[in-house]
Coordinates of C-alpha atoms in Angstrom, one line a residue:
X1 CA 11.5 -189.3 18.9
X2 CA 11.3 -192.3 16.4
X3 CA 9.0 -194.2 18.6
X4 CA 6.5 -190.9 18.0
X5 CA 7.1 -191.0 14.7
X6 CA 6.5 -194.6 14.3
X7 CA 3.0 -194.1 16.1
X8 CA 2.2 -191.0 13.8
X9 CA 2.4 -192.5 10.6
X10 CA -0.5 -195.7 11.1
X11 CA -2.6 -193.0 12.7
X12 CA -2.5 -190.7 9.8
X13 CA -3.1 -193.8 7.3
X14 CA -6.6 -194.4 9.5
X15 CA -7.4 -190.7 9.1
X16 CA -9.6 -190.5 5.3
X17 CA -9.9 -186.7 5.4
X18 CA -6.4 -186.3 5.9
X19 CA -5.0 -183.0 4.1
X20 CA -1.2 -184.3 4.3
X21 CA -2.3 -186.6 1.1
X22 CA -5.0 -185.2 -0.8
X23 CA -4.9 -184.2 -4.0
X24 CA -7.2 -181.9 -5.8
X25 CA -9.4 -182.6 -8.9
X26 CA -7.9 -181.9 -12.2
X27 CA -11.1 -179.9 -12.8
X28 CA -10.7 -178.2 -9.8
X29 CA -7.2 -177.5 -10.1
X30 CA -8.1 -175.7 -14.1
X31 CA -10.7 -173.6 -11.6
X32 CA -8.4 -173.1 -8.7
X33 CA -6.0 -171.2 -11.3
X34 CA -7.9 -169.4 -13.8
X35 CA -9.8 -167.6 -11.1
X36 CA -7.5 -167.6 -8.8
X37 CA -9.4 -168.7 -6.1
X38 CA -8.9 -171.9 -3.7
X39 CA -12.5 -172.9 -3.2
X40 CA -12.1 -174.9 -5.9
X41 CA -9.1 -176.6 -4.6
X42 CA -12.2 -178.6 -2.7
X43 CA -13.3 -179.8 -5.5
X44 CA -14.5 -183.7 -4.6
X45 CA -14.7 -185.8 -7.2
X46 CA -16.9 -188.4 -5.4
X47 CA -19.7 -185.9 -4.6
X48 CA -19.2 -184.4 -8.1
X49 CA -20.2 -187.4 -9.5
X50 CA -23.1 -188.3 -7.0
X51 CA -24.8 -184.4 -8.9
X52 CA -23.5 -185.3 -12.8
X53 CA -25.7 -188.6 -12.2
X54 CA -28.8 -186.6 -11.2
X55 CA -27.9 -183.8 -13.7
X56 CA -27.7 -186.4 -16.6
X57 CA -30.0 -188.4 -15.7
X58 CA -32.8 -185.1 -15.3
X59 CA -31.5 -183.9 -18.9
X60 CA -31.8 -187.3 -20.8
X61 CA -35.0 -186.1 -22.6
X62 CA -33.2 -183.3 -23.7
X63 CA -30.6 -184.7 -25.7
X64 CA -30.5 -185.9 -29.8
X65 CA -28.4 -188.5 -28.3
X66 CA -29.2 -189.5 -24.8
X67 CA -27.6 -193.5 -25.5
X68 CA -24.4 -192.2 -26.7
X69 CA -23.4 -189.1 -24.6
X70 CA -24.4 -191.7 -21.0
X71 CA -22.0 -194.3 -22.7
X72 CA -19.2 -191.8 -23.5
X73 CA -18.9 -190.4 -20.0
X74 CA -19.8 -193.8 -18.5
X75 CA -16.7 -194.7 -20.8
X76 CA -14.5 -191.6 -18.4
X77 CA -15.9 -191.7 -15.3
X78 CA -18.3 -189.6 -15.7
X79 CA -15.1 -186.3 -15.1
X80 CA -16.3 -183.0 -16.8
X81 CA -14.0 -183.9 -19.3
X82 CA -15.1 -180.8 -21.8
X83 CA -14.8 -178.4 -19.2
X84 CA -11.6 -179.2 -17.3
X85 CA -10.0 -179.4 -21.0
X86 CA -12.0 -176.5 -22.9
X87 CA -13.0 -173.9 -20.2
X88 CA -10.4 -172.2 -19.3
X89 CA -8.8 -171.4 -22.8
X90 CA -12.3 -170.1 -24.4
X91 CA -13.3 -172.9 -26.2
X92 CA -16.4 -173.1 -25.1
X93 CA -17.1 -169.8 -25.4
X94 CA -16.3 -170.6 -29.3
X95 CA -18.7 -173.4 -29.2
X96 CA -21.5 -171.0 -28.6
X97 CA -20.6 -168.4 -31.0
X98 CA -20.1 -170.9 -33.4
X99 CA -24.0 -171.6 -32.5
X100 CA -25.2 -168.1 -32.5
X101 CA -24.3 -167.5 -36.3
X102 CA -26.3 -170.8 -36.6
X103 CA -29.0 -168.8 -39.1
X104 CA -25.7 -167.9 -41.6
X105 CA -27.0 -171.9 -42.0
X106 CA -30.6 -171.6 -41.8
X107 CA -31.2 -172.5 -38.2
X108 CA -32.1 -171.0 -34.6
X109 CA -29.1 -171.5 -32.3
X110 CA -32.6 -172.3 -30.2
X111 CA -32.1 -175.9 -32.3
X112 CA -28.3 -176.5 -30.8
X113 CA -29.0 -175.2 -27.0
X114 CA -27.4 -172.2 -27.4
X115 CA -29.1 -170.1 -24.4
X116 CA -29.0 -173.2 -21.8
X117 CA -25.1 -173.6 -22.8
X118 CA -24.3 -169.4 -22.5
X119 CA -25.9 -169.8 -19.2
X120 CA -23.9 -171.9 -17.9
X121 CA -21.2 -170.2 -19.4
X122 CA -22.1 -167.3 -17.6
X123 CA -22.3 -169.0 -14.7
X124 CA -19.3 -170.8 -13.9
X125 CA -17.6 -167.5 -15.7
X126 CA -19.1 -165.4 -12.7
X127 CA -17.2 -167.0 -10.4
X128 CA -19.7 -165.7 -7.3
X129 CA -19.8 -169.2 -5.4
X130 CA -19.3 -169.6 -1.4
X131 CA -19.2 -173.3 -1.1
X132 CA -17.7 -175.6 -3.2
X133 CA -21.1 -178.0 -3.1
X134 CA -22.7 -174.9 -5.4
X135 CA -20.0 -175.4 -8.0
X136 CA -20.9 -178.7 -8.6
X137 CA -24.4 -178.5 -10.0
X138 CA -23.2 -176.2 -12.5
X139 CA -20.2 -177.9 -13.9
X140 CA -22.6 -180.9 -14.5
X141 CA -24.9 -178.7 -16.4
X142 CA -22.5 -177.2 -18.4
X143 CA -20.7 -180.2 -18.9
X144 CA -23.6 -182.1 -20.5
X145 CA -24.9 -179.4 -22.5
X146 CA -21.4 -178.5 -24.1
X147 CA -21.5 -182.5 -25.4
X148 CA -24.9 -182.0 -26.4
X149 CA -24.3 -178.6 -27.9
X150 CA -20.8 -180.0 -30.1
X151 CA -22.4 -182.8 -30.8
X152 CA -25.9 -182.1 -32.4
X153 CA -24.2 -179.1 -34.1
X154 CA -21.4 -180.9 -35.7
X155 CA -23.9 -183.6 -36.9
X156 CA -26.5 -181.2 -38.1
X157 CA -24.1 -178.9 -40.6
X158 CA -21.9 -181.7 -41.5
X159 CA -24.2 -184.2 -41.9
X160 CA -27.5 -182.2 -42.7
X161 CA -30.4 -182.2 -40.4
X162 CA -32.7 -184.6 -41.9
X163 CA -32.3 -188.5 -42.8
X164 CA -33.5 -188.3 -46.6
X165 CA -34.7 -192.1 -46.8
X166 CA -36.9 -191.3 -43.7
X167 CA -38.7 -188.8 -45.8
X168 CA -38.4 -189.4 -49.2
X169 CA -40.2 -192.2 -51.2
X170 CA -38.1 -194.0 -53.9
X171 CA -34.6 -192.4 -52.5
X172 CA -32.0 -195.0 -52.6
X173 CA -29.0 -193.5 -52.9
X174 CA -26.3 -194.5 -50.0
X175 CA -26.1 -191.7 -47.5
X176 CA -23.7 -191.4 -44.6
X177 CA -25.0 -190.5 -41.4
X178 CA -23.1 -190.2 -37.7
X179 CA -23.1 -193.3 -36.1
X180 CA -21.6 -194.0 -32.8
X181 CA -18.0 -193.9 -34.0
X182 CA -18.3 -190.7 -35.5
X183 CA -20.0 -189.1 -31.7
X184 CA -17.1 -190.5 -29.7
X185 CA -14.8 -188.8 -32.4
X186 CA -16.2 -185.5 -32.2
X187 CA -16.6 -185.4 -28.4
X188 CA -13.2 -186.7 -28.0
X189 CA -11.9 -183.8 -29.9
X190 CA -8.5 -182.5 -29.3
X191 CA -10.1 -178.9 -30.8
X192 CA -13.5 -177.4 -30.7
X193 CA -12.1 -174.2 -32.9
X194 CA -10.1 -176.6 -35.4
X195 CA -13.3 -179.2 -35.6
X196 CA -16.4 -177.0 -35.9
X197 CA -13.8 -174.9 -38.6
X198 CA -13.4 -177.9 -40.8
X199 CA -17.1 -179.0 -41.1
X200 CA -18.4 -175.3 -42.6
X201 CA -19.4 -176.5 -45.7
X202 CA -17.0 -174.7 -48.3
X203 CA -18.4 -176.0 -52.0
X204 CA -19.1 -172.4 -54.4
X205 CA -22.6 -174.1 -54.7
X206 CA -23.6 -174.0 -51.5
X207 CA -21.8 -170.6 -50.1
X208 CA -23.9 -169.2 -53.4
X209 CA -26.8 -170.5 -51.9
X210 CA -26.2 -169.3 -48.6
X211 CA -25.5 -166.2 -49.7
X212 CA -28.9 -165.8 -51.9
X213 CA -30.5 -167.6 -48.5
X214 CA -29.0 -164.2 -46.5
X215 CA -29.8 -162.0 -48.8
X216 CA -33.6 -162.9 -48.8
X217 CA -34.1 -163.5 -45.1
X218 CA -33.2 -159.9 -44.4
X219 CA -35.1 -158.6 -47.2
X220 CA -38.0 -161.2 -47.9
X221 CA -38.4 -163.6 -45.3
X222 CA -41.9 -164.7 -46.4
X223 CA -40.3 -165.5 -50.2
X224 CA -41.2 -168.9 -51.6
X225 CA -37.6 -168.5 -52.9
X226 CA -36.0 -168.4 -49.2
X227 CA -37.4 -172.0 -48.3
X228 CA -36.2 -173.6 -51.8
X229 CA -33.2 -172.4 -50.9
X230 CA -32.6 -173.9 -47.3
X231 CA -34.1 -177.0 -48.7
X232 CA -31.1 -177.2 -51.3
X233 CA -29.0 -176.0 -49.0
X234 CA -29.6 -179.0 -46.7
X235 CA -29.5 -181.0 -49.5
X236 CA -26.1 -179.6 -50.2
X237 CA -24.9 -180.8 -46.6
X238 CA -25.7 -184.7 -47.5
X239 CA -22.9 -187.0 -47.6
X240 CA -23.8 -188.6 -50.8
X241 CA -21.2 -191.3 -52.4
X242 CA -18.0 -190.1 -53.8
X243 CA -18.4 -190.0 -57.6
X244 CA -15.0 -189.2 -58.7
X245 CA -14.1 -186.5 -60.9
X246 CA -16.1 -187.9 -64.0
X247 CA -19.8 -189.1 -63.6
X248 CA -22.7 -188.2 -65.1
X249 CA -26.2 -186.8 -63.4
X250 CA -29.6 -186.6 -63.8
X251 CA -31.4 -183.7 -62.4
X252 CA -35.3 -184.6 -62.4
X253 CA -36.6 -181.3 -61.5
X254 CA -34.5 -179.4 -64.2
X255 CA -35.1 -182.7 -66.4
X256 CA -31.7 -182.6 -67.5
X257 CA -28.6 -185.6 -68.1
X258 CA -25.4 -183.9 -67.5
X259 CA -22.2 -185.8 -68.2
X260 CA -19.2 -184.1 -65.6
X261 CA -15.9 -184.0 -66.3
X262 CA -13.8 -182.5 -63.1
X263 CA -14.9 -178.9 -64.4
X264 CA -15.9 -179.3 -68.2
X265 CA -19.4 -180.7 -69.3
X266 CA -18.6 -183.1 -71.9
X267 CA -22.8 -183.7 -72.5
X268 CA -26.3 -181.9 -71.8
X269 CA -29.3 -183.1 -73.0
X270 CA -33.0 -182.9 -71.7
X271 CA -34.6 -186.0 -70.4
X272 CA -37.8 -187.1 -70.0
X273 CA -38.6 -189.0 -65.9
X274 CA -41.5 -190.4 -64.8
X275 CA -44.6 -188.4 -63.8
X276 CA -45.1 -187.6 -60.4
X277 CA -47.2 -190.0 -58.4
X278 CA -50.8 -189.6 -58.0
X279 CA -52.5 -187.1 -55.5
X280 CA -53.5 -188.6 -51.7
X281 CA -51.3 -191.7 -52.6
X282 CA -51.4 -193.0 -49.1
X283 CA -54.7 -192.8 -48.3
X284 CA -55.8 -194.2 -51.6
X285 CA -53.0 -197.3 -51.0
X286 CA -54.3 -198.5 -47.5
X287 CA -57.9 -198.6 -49.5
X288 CA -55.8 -200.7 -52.2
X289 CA -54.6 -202.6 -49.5
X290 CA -57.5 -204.1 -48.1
X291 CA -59.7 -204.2 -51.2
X292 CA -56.6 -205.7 -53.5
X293 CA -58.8 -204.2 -56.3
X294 CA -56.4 -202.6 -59.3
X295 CA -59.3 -200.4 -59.9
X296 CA -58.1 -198.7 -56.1
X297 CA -54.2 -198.9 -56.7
X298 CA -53.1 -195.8 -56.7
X299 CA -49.8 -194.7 -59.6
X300 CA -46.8 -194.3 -58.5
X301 CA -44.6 -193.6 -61.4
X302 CA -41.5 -191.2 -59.9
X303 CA -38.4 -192.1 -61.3
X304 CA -36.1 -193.4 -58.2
X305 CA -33.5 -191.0 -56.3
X306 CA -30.3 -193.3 -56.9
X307 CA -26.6 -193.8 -57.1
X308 CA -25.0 -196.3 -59.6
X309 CA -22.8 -197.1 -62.6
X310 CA -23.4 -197.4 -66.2
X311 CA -21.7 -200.6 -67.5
X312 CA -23.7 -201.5 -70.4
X313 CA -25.5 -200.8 -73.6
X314 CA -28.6 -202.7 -75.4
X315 CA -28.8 -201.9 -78.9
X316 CA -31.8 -202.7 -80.3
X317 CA -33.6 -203.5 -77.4
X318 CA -36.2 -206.0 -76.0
X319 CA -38.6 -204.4 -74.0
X320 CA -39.7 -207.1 -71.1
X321 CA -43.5 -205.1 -70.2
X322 CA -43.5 -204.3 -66.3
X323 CA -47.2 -206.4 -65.3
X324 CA -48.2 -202.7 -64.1
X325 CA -48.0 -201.8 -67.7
X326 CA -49.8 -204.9 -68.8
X327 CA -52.4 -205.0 -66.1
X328 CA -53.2 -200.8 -66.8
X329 CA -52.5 -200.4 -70.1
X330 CA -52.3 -203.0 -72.8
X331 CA -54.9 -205.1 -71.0
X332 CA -57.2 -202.5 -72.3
X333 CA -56.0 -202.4 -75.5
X334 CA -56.0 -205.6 -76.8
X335 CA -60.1 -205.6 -75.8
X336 CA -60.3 -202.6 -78.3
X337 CA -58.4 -204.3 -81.0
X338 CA -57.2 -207.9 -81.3
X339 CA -54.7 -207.1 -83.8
X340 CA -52.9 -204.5 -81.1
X341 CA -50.2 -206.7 -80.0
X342 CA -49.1 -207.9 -83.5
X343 CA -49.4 -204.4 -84.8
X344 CA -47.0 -203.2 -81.8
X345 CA -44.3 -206.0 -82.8
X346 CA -45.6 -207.7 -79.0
X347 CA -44.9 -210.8 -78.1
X348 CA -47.1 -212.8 -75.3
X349 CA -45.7 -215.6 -73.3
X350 CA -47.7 -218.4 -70.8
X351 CA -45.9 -219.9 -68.1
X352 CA -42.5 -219.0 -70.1
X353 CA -43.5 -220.1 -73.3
X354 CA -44.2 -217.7 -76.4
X355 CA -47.6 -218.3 -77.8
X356 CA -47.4 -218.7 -81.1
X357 CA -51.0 -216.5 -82.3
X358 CA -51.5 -213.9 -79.5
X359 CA -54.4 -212.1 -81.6
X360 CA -56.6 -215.4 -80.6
X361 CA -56.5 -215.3 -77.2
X362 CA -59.9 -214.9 -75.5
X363 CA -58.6 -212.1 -73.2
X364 CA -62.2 -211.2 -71.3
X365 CA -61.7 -214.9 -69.9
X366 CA -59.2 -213.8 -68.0
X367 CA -59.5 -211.1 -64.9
X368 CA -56.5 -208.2 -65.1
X369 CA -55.9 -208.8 -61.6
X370 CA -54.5 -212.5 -62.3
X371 CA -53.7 -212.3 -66.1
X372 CA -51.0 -215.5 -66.6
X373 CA -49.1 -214.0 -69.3
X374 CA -46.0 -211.7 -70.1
X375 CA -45.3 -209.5 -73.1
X376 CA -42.3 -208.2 -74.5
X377 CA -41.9 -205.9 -77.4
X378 CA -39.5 -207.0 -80.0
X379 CA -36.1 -204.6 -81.2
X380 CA -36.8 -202.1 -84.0
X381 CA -37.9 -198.9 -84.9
X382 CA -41.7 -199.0 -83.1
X383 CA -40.0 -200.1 -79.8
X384 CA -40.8 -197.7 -76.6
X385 CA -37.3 -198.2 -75.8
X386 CA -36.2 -196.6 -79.1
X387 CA -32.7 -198.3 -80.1
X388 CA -30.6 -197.8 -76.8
X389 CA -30.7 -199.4 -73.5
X390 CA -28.1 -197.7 -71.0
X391 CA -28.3 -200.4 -67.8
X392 CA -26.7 -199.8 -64.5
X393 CA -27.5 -202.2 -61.2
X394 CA -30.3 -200.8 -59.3
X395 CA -33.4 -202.6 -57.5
X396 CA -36.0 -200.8 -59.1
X397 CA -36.1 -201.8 -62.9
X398 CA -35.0 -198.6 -63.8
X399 CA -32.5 -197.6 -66.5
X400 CA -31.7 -194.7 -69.3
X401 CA -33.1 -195.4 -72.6
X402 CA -33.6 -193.9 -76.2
X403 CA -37.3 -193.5 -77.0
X404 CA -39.6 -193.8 -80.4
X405 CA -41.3 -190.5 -79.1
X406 CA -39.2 -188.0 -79.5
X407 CA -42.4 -185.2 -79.1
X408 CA -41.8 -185.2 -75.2
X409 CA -38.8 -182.9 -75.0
X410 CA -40.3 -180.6 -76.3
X411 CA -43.0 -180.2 -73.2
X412 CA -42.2 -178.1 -70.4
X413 CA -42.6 -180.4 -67.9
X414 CA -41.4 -184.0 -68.9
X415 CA -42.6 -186.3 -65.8
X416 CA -44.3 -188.0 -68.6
X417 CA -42.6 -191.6 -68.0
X418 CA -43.5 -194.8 -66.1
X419 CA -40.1 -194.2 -64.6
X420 CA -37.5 -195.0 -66.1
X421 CA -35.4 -192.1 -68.2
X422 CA -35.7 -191.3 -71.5
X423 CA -32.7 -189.4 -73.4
X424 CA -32.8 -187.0 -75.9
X425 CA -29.0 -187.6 -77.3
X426 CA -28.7 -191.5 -77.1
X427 CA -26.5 -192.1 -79.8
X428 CA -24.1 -189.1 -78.7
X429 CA -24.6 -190.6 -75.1
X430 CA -23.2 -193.7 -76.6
X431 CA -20.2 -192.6 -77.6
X432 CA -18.7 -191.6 -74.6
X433 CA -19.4 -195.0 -73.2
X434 CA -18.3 -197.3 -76.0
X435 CA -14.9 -198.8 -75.5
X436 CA -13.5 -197.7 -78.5
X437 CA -14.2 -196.0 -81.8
X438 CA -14.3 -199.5 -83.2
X439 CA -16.9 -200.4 -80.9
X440 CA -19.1 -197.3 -82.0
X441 CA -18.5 -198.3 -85.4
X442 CA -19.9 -201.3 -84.2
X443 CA -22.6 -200.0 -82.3
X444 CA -23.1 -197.3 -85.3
X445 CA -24.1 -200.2 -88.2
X446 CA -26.4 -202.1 -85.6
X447 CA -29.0 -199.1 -86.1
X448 CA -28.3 -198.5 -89.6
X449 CA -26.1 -195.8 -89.4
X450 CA -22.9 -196.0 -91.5
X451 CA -19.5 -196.1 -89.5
X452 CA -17.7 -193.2 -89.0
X453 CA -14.5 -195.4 -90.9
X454 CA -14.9 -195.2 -94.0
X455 CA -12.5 -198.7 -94.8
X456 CA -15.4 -200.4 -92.9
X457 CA -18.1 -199.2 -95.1
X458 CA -18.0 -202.6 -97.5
X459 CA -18.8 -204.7 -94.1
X460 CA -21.7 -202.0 -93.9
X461 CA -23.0 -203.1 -96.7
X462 CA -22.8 -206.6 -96.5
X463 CA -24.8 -206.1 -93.5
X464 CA -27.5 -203.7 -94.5
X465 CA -28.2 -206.2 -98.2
X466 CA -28.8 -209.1 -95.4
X467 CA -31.7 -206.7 -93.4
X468 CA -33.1 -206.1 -96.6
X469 CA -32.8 -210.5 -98.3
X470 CA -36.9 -210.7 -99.5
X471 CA -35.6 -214.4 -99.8
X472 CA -34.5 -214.8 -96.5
X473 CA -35.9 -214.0 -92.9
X474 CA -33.8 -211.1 -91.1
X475 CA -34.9 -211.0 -86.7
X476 CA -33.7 -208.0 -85.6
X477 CA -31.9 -208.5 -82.1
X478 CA -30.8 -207.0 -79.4
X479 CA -26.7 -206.8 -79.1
X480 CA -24.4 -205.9 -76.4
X481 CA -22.0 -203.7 -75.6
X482 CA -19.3 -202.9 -72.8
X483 CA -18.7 -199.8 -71.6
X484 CA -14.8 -198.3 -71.6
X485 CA -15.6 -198.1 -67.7
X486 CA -18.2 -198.0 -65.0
X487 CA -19.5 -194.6 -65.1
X488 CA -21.0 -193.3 -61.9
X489 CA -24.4 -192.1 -62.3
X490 CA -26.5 -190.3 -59.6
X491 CA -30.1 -189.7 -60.5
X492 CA -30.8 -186.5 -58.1
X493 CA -33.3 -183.6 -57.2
X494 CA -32.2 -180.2 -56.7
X495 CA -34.6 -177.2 -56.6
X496 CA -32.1 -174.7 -56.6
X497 CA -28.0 -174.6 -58.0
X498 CA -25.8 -171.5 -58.5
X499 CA -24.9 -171.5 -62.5
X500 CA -22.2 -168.6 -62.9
X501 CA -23.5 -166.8 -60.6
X502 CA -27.3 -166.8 -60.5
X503 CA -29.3 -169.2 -58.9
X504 CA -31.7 -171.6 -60.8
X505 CA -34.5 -172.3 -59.4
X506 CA -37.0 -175.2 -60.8
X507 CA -40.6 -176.4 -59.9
X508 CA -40.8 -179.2 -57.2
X509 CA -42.1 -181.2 -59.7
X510 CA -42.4 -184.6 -57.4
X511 CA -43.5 -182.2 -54.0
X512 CA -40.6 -183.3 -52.4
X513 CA -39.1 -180.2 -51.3
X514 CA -42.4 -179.8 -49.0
X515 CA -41.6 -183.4 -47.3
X516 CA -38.0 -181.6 -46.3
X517 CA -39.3 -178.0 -45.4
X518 CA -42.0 -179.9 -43.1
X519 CA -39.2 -180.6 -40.6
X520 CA -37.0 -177.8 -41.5
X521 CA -39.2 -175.0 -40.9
X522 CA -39.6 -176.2 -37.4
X523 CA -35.7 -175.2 -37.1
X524 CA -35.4 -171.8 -37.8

């Protein structure tokens, strides 16, 4: 009897089909239970994976992100890891009813693969298969669009659809989007329900918008109101930097500076940004382009979407002239009158070097195109900047400023700029910066205004009897001052905001809202 057994035992090792050892699937052992039915018992992994190659290989062109769904299950053997781990207990199933209210959101569940993914669903669910080799296709399918499905809707309503920079000139402020990290994250998931719950967006701005959104889709779909709406509302699902509880923001639409304080506004004011830029732009800058005639450049004055933080205040500011100003503008001016750039407290410089009598200069000897000088305008009360410079790092020149042309909040519309922003409160803007009230005592008797301290009103004095020595020579100059801390500042666009309960709605003033509803209206 033991020599039998002895021979048994190398036989059955040579044997590769043979049922004493093998084991079933983990995927097919989730099947064999929940349906209660031993066909999928069968389950072989090698030929499963033989179909999942040809499955994901036929769907790649499908797929928002063919490189990093292939590298995640290249990363677990290609298993149908979503369905061996989310069928049975319905998650799946919550996946695509999280996709069929898609339009609470603005969007076609058409835009997540909603119908491919419930009919697969349906499918496998049926449970009508005679041979296990029929089982296979399907739990490829389904596997693959469940990643894509999870995948493209978490991104979308967590992230937002669009990439702003893509499609917005002059945006610059830091925007996080999904990167690879982030998909192996989401499909990795220990929870569809618990995942797809956390990512509804839950700020009172955007559930008011959504709700207005709702409320016009049923009732007006065709309303110019419903697409301002779902452009906000995407805007809303940006991840824009943090600001912390206190930061201040410009709204260029609504052409307002609002200074947040967790849930007090310790400053409004009006603003004035820079005008919006000038009709076929594109078209007219490839002529620029190969002509290099200023005549054919076409203006571009749109103050920059941005994130940053005020650290500093010029009082009494120099105003260094952009060579877009100089080239359009004052060019022009000092043909019409020699005496311009004295009159306007302008200083020219060649090569570095002020030149002492500006009013002489031949200036039709010299071509706009390739003038050699620079001009800056000199502190005081004639100054475009007016008497405060708010500066915060930025790569586009721009900053917050006081103006001598206070006329401009009064218009309706106050694009009027060359881009940077004027305020309408500077000194009041001031004081929330300063360090101390010292400091805006300080700041205070640089501009002639006496200090809110009345001991310092002899040093007040003192200081306004030197400005005004016939005998000797006062220069007004700039001056410098800290800020108590770096104040975050996000210069922004909104369309569209809930304000105690009614929505605001504002022109598109720079026509961006039609760059966004482009893509978006190809979603619903």
């Amino acid at each position: 009897m033991k020599k039998l057994l002895y021979l048994l035992i190398p036989i059955c090792f040579l044997i590769p089909a043979c049922n004493w050892f093998a084991e079933t699937s983990e995927v097919g052992e989730m099947l064999s239970i929940h349906f209660e039915n031993k066909l999928y018992k069968k389950f072989d992994t090698a030929a499963y994976h033989v179909v999942f190659k040809k499955c994901i290989d036929s769907l790649k062109g499908t797929l928002s992100n063919p490189k990093d769904i292939t590298a995640w299950y290249a990363d677990h053997q290609n298993e149908p890891v979503l369905v061996t781990a989310f069928f049975a207990d319905g998650s799946l199933d919550s996946l695509a009813a999280f996709i069929s209210r898609s339009p609470e959101h603005g969007f076609s569940p058409s835009v997540f693969g909603y119908q491919p993914l419930e009919d697969m669903l349906r499918s496998l669910q049926a449970n009508k298969f005679k041979k296990i080799e029929e089982v296979y296709p399907v739990v490829a399918e389904l596997e693959i669009r469940s990643a894509e499905s999870l995948l493209k809707y978490h991104n979308v309503i967590n992230f937002g659809a669009l990439v702003p920079k893509n499609l917005l000139n002059r945006y610059y402020i830091p925007t996080k989007r999904p990167d690879a990290e982030n998909n192996v994250r989401v499909l990795g998931t220990a929870s569809i329900q618990q995942l797809l719950s956390s990512i509804q967006p839950e700020s009172a701005n955007y559930k008011a918008l959504q709700k207005a959104m709702l409320g016009y889709a049923q009732s007006n779909p065709q309303a110019e109101e419903l697409k301002t709406l779902l452009v906000n509302m995407e805007r809303e699902r940006w991840k824009l930097p943090e600001t912390g509880p206190e930061y201040v923001e410009v709204n260029i639409p609504d052409f307002t500076l609002t200074w947040f304080s967790k849930k007090d506004t310790l400053i409004h004011m009006k603003v004035c940004v820079g005008g919006r830029r000038e009709a076929g732009f594109e078209e007219k800058l490839q002529t620029y382009l190969k002509t290099h005639n200023l005549d054919d450049m076409p203006k571009n004055h749109q103050t920059p979407l941005l994130f940053s933080k005020l650290n500093a205040i010029q009082v009494n500011p120099v105003w260094n002239i952009p060579s877009s100003i100089a080239q359009s503008e004052i060019y022009y001016q000092v043909l019409k009158d020699p005496y311009y750039l004295s009159n306007s407290n302008m200083s020219v410089y060649y090569k570095g070097v002020r030149v002492a009598d500006p009013d002489t200069i031949q200036w039709r000897k010299y071509s706009r195109e390739k003038l050699p000088f620079t001009f800056k305008q000199g502190s005081g009360g004639g100054n475009a900047l007016g008497k405060f410079k708010f500066l915060f790092d930025n790569g586009s020149s721009i900053y917050l400023h006081d103006t001598n042309n206070k006329n401009g909040f009064n218009l309706a519309n106050r694009a009027i700029s060359h881009g940077c922003v004027r305020v309408e409160k500077p000194l009041e803007f001031a004081q929330l910066l300063v360090e101390s009230p010292q400091q805006f005592d300080k700041l205070r008797m640089e501009v002639n205004l006496p200090p809110l301290d009345t001991t310092k009103m002899n040093v007040f004095r003192f200081q306004q009897a030197k400005k005004t020595d016939s005998l000797k020579r006062f220069e007004l100059k700039p001056k410098w001052f800290g800020t108590k801390k770096q104040v975050p500042l996000l210069i922004n666009y909104k369309t569209a905001w809930a304000d105690q309960g009614t929505i605001q709605y504002r022109p598109d003033v720079y026509g961006l809202d039609e760059n966004l509803w482009a893509i978006l209206k190809k979603m619903r």
